JSON list of C-alpha atoms in Angstrom, two decimals:
[
{"chain": "A", "resi": 1, "resn": "MET", "atom": "CA", "xyz": [-209.30, -63.41, -2.80]},
{"chain": "A", "resi": 2, "resn": "LYS", "atom": "CA", "xyz": [-208.30, -66.04, -0.22]},
{"chain": "A", "resi": 3, "resn": "SER", "atom": "CA", "xyz": [-211.80, -67.53, -0.25]},
{"chain": "A", "resi": 4, "resn": "PHE", "atom": "CA", "xyz": [-211.57, -67.73, -4.05]},
{"chain": "A", "resi": 5, "resn": "ILE", "atom": "CA", "xyz": [-208.25, -69.56, -3.84]},
{"chain": "A", "resi": 6, "resn": "LYS", "atom": "CA", "xyz": [-209.67, -72.03, -1.32]},
{"chain": "A", "resi": 7, "resn": "ALA", "atom": "CA", "xyz": [-212.74, -72.51, -3.50]},
{"chain": "A", "resi": 8, "resn": "ALA", "atom": "CA", "xyz": [-210.63, -73.19, -6.57]},
{"chain": "A", "resi": 9, "resn": "ALA", "atom": "CA", "xyz": [-208.35, -75.56, -4.66]},
{"chain": "A", "resi": 10, "resn": "ILE", "atom": "CA", "xyz": [-211.29, -77.60, -3.41]},
{"chain": "A", "resi": 11, "resn": "SER", "atom": "CA", "xyz": [-213.07, -77.63, -6.75]},
{"chain": "A", "resi": 12, "resn": "LEU", "atom": "CA", "xyz": [-209.80, -78.42, -8.40]},
{"chain": "A", "resi": 13, "resn": "LEU", "atom": "CA", "xyz": [-209.27, -81.44, -6.21]},
{"chain": "A", "resi": 14, "resn": "PHE", "atom": "CA", "xyz": [-212.73, -82.63, -7.17]},
{"chain": "A", "resi": 15, "resn": "SER", "atom": "CA", "xyz": [-211.97, -81.94, -10.83]},
{"chain": "A", "resi": 16, "resn": "SER", "atom": "CA", "xyz": [-208.69, -83.83, -10.65]},
{"chain": "A", "resi": 17, "resn": "GLN", "atom": "CA", "xyz": [-210.73, -86.88, -9.65]},
{"chain": "A", "resi": 18, "resn": "ALA", "atom": "CA", "xyz": [-213.12, -86.46, -12.57]},
{"chain": "A", "resi": 19, "resn": "MET", "atom": "CA", "xyz": [-211.61, -89.37, -14.51]},
{"chain": "A", "resi": 20, "resn": "ALA", "atom": "CA", "xyz": [-213.15, -91.72, -11.94]},
{"chain": "A", "resi": 21, "resn": "ILE", "atom": "CA", "xyz": [-216.26, -89.63, -11.23]},
{"chain": "A", "resi": 22, "resn": "CYS", "atom": "CA", "xyz": [-217.19, -88.93, -14.85]},
{"chain": "A", "resi": 23, "resn": "SER", "atom": "CA", "xyz": [-218.60, -92.36, -15.68]},
{"chain": "A", "resi": 24, "resn": "GLN", "atom": "CA", "xyz": [-221.61, -90.82, -17.40]},
{"chain": "A", "resi": 25, "resn": "PRO", "atom": "CA", "xyz": [-221.29, -88.27, -20.23]},
{"chain": "A", "resi": 26, "resn": "GLN", "atom": "CA", "xyz": [-222.18, -85.54, -17.70]},
{"chain": "A", "resi": 27, "resn": "GLU", "atom": "CA", "xyz": [-222.39, -85.46, -13.91]},
{"chain": "A", "resi": 28, "resn": "GLU", "atom": "CA", "xyz": [-222.90, -82.55, -11.56]},
{"chain": "A", "resi": 29, "resn": "GLY", "atom": "CA", "xyz": [-222.62, -82.18, -7.81]},
{"chain": "A", "resi": 30, "resn": "TYR", "atom": "CA", "xyz": [-221.76, -79.90, -4.93]},
{"chain": "A", "resi": 31, "resn": "TRP", "atom": "CA", "xyz": [-218.33, -80.21, -3.37]},
{"chain": "A", "resi": 32, "resn": "SER", "atom": "CA", "xyz": [-218.75, -79.38, 0.29]},
{"chain": "A", "resi": 33, "resn": "ASN", "atom": "CA", "xyz": [-215.86, -78.93, 2.68]},
{"chain": "A", "resi": 34, "resn": "ASP", "atom": "CA", "xyz": [-216.68, -78.34, 6.34]},
{"chain": "A", "resi": 35, "resn": "SER", "atom": "CA", "xyz": [-213.28, -76.79, 7.08]},
{"chain": "A", "resi": 36, "resn": "THR", "atom": "CA", "xyz": [-213.91, -73.89, 4.68]},
{"chain": "A", "resi": 37, "resn": "SER", "atom": "CA", "xyz": [-217.73, -73.85, 4.50]},
{"chain": "A", "resi": 38, "resn": "LEU", "atom": "CA", "xyz": [-217.65, -73.61, 0.71]},
{"chain": "A", "resi": 39, "resn": "ASP", "atom": "CA", "xyz": [-220.08, -75.23, -1.68]},
{"chain": "A", "resi": 40, "resn": "ILE", "atom": "CA", "xyz": [-218.97, -75.47, -5.30]},
{"chain": "A", "resi": 41, "resn": "LEU", "atom": "CA", "xyz": [-220.93, -76.66, -8.29]},
{"chain": "A", "resi": 42, "resn": "THR", "atom": "CA", "xyz": [-218.67, -78.65, -10.60]},
{"chain": "A", "resi": 43, "resn": "GLU", "atom": "CA", "xyz": [-219.65, -80.03, -13.96]},
{"chain": "A", "resi": 44, "resn": "CYS", "atom": "CA", "xyz": [-217.71, -82.73, -15.77]},
{"chain": "A", "resi": 45, "resn": "LYS", "atom": "CA", "xyz": [-218.12, -83.53, -19.45]},
{"chain": "A", "resi": 46, "resn": "GLN", "atom": "CA", "xyz": [-216.17, -86.24, -21.21]},
{"chain": "A", "resi": 47, "resn": "SER", "atom": "CA", "xyz": [-214.81, -85.22, -24.59]},
{"chain": "A", "resi": 48, "resn": "ASP", "atom": "CA", "xyz": [-215.23, -87.26, -27.75]},
{"chain": "A", "resi": 49, "resn": "LEU", "atom": "CA", "xyz": [-211.42, -87.40, -27.83]},
{"chain": "A", "resi": 50, "resn": "GLY", "atom": "CA", "xyz": [-211.33, -89.90, -24.96]},
{"chain": "A", "resi": 51, "resn": "PRO", "atom": "CA", "xyz": [-210.93, -90.09, -21.15]},
{"chain": "A", "resi": 52, "resn": "ASP", "atom": "CA", "xyz": [-207.71, -88.03, -21.09]},
{"chain": "A", "resi": 53, "resn": "TYR", "atom": "CA", "xyz": [-209.56, -85.03, -22.48]},
{"chain": "A", "resi": 54, "resn": "MET", "atom": "CA", "xyz": [-212.05, -83.63, -19.99]},
{"chain": "A", "resi": 55, "resn": "THR", "atom": "CA", "xyz": [-213.69, -80.24, -19.74]},
{"chain": "A", "resi": 56, "resn": "TYR", "atom": "CA", "xyz": [-214.84, -78.85, -16.41]},
{"chain": "A", "resi": 57, "resn": "SER", "atom": "CA", "xyz": [-217.00, -75.97, -15.31]},
{"chain": "A", "resi": 58, "resn": "VAL", "atom": "CA", "xyz": [-216.25, -74.51, -11.88]},
{"chain": "A", "resi": 59, "resn": "TRP", "atom": "CA", "xyz": [-218.47, -72.09, -9.97]},
{"chain": "A", "resi": 60, "resn": "ASN", "atom": "CA", "xyz": [-217.52, -70.05, -6.90]},
{"chain": "A", "resi": 61, "resn": "SER", "atom": "CA", "xyz": [-219.12, -67.19, -5.01]},
{"chain": "A", "resi": 62, "resn": "VAL", "atom": "CA", "xyz": [-216.40, -64.66, -5.85]},
{"chain": "A", "resi": 63, "resn": "TYR", "atom": "CA", "xyz": [-215.99, -64.99, -9.62]},
{"chain": "A", "resi": 64, "resn": "GLY", "atom": "CA", "xyz": [-219.07, -66.89, -10.77]},
{"chain": "A", "resi": 65, "resn": "THR", "atom": "CA", "xyz": [-218.68, -69.59, -13.43]},
{"chain": "A", "resi": 66, "resn": "SER", "atom": "CA", "xyz": [-215.36, -70.29, -15.07]},
{"chain": "A", "resi": 67, "resn": "THR", "atom": "CA", "xyz": [-214.97, -69.40, -18.73]},
{"chain": "A", "resi": 68, "resn": "GLN", "atom": "CA", "xyz": [-212.54, -72.26, -19.34]},
{"chain": "A", "resi": 69, "resn": "VAL", "atom": "CA", "xyz": [-211.07, -75.11, -17.29]},
{"chain": "A", "resi": 70, "resn": "SER", "atom": "CA", "xyz": [-208.64, -77.54, -18.85]},
{"chain": "A", "resi": 71, "resn": "ARG", "atom": "CA", "xyz": [-206.16, -80.17, -17.74]},
{"chain": "A", "resi": 72, "resn": "GLN", "atom": "CA", "xyz": [-202.64, -79.91, -19.10]},
{"chain": "A", "resi": 73, "resn": "GLY", "atom": "CA", "xyz": [-200.69, -82.90, -17.82]},
{"chain": "A", "resi": 74, "resn": "GLU", "atom": "CA", "xyz": [-200.04, -82.33, -14.12]},
{"chain": "A", "resi": 75, "resn": "TYR", "atom": "CA", "xyz": [-201.65, -78.86, -14.16]},
{"chain": "A", "resi": 76, "resn": "LEU", "atom": "CA", "xyz": [-205.25, -77.72, -14.17]},
{"chain": "A", "resi": 77, "resn": "SER", "atom": "CA", "xyz": [-205.82, -74.22, -15.49]},
{"chain": "A", "resi": 78, "resn": "ILE", "atom": "CA", "xyz": [-208.93, -72.32, -14.44]},
{"chain": "A", "resi": 79, "resn": "HIS", "atom": "CA", "xyz": [-209.89, -69.16, -16.33]},
{"chain": "A", "resi": 80, "resn": "PHE", "atom": "CA", "xyz": [-212.41, -66.67, -14.98]},
{"chain": "A", "resi": 81, "resn": "ASP", "atom": "CA", "xyz": [-213.29, -63.26, -16.41]},
{"chain": "A", "resi": 82, "resn": "ASN", "atom": "CA", "xyz": [-211.00, -61.56, -13.87]},
{"chain": "A", "resi": 83, "resn": "ALA", "atom": "CA", "xyz": [-208.62, -64.27, -12.74]},
{"chain": "A", "resi": 84, "resn": "LEU", "atom": "CA", "xyz": [-206.36, -67.12, -13.85]},
{"chain": "A", "resi": 85, "resn": "GLN", "atom": "CA", "xyz": [-205.19, -70.08, -11.77]},
{"chain": "A", "resi": 86, "resn": "TYR", "atom": "CA", "xyz": [-202.88, -73.01, -12.28]},
{"chain": "A", "resi": 87, "resn": "ILE", "atom": "CA", "xyz": [-203.20, -75.92, -9.89]},
{"chain": "A", "resi": 88, "resn": "HIS", "atom": "CA", "xyz": [-200.39, -78.46, -9.54]},
{"chain": "A", "resi": 89, "resn": "LEU", "atom": "CA", "xyz": [-202.38, -81.69, -9.24]},
{"chain": "A", "resi": 90, "resn": "ASN", "atom": "CA", "xyz": [-199.59, -83.99, -8.09]},
{"chain": "A", "resi": 91, "resn": "SER", "atom": "CA", "xyz": [-197.92, -81.68, -5.60]},
{"chain": "A", "resi": 92, "resn": "GLU", "atom": "CA", "xyz": [-197.82, -82.33, -1.86]},
{"chain": "A", "resi": 93, "resn": "PRO", "atom": "CA", "xyz": [-198.96, -80.05, -0.37]},
{"chain": "A", "resi": 94, "resn": "LEU", "atom": "CA", "xyz": [-201.32, -78.91, -3.14]},
{"chain": "A", "resi": 95, "resn": "ILE", "atom": "CA", "xyz": [-199.88, -75.84, -4.93]},
{"chain": "A", "resi": 96, "resn": "VAL", "atom": "CA", "xyz": [-202.21, -73.18, -6.35]},
{"chain": "A", "resi": 97, "resn": "ASP", "atom": "CA", "xyz": [-200.72, -70.34, -8.43]},
{"chain": "A", "resi": 98, "resn": "THR", "atom": "CA", "xyz": [-203.07, -67.38, -8.88]},
{"chain": "A", "resi": 99, "resn": "TYR", "atom": "CA", "xyz": [-202.51, -64.47, -11.27]},
{"chain": "A", "resi": 100, "resn": "LYS", "atom": "CA", "xyz": [-203.88, -61.50, -9.36]},
{"chain": "A", "resi": 101, "resn": "SER", "atom": "CA", "xyz": [-203.16, -58.52, -11.62]},
{"chain": "A", "resi": 102, "resn": "ALA", "atom": "CA", "xyz": [-200.49, -56.99, -13.83]},
{"chain": "A", "resi": 103, "resn": "SER", "atom": "CA", "xyz": [-199.15, -54.96, -10.91]},
{"chain": "A", "resi": 104, "resn": "GLU", "atom": "CA", "xyz": [-199.31, -57.76, -8.30]},
{"chain": "A", "resi": 105, "resn": "GLY", "atom": "CA", "xyz": [-198.30, -60.66, -10.53]},
{"chain": "A", "resi": 106, "resn": "TRP", "atom": "CA", "xyz": [-198.58, -64.26, -9.33]},
{"chain": "A", "resi": 107, "resn": "GLU", "atom": "CA", "xyz": [-199.27, -65.51, -5.81]},
{"chain": "A", "resi": 108, "resn": "ARG", "atom": "CA", "xyz": [-198.47, -69.09, -4.73]},
{"chain": "A", "resi": 109, "resn": "THR", "atom": "CA", "xyz": [-200.55, -70.74, -2.01]},
{"chain": "A", "resi": 110, "resn": "TYR", "atom": "CA", "xyz": [-200.09, -74.18, -0.43]},
{"chain": "A", "resi": 111, "resn": "TYR", "atom": "CA", "xyz": [-202.92, -76.38, 0.87]},
{"chain": "A", "resi": 112, "resn": "GLU", "atom": "CA", "xyz": [-202.64, -79.52, 2.93]},
{"chain": "A", "resi": 113, "resn": "ARG", "atom": "CA", "xyz": [-204.48, -82.30, 1.14]},
{"chain": "A", "resi": 114, "resn": "ALA", "atom": "CA", "xyz": [-205.75, -83.75, 4.42]},
{"chain": "A", "resi": 115, "resn": "ILE", "atom": "CA", "xyz": [-207.80, -80.58, 4.96]},
{"chain": "A", "resi": 116, "resn": "ILE", "atom": "CA", "xyz": [-209.11, -80.40, 1.42]},
{"chain": "A", "resi": 117, "resn": "ASP", "atom": "CA", "xyz": [-209.85, -84.13, 1.23]},
{"chain": "A", "resi": 118, "resn": "SER", "atom": "CA", "xyz": [-212.16, -83.88, 4.24]},
{"chain": "A", "resi": 119, "resn": "GLY", "atom": "CA", "xyz": [-214.98, -82.77, 1.93]},
{"chain": "A", "resi": 120, "resn": "GLY", "atom": "CA", "xyz": [-217.31, -85.03, 0.03]},
{"chain": "A", "resi": 121, "resn": "LEU", "atom": "CA", "xyz": [-219.48, -85.23, -3.04]},
{"chain": "A", "resi": 122, "resn": "ILE", "atom": "CA", "xyz": [-223.13, -84.42, -2.33]},
{"chain": "A", "resi": 123, "resn": "PRO", "atom": "CA", "xyz": [-225.81, -85.00, -5.02]},
{"chain": "A", "resi": 124, "resn": "ARG", "atom": "CA", "xyz": [-227.64, -81.95, -6.31]},
{"chain": "A", "resi": 125, "resn": "PRO", "atom": "CA", "xyz": [-231.11, -81.47, -4.76]}
]
């Protein structure tokens, strides 16, 4: 579960920058972060509603491809078949809330942006 949270936090940081990255109708790339050794495929599609309405697709090795990713103001919600996450985009450190299960409830994790920001965008082969 911790690797999933790290994966979502890294992909989330990339997704939060999609306004600048998404200059074409669709761009894809791998987000690679040496500190966690995670590679994440992230897809960005600009909506017909304008630049404030973006849809994202996030892939990670634990849960596969997200079923829904949407930005709601300062939060990014990521839905997988067996998980739900809310990422606080403007928090310092980065806050990731993960819904684990009905019995366990929510878990909050903090990530230092300096660690997450050490990654980079690498074009798809």
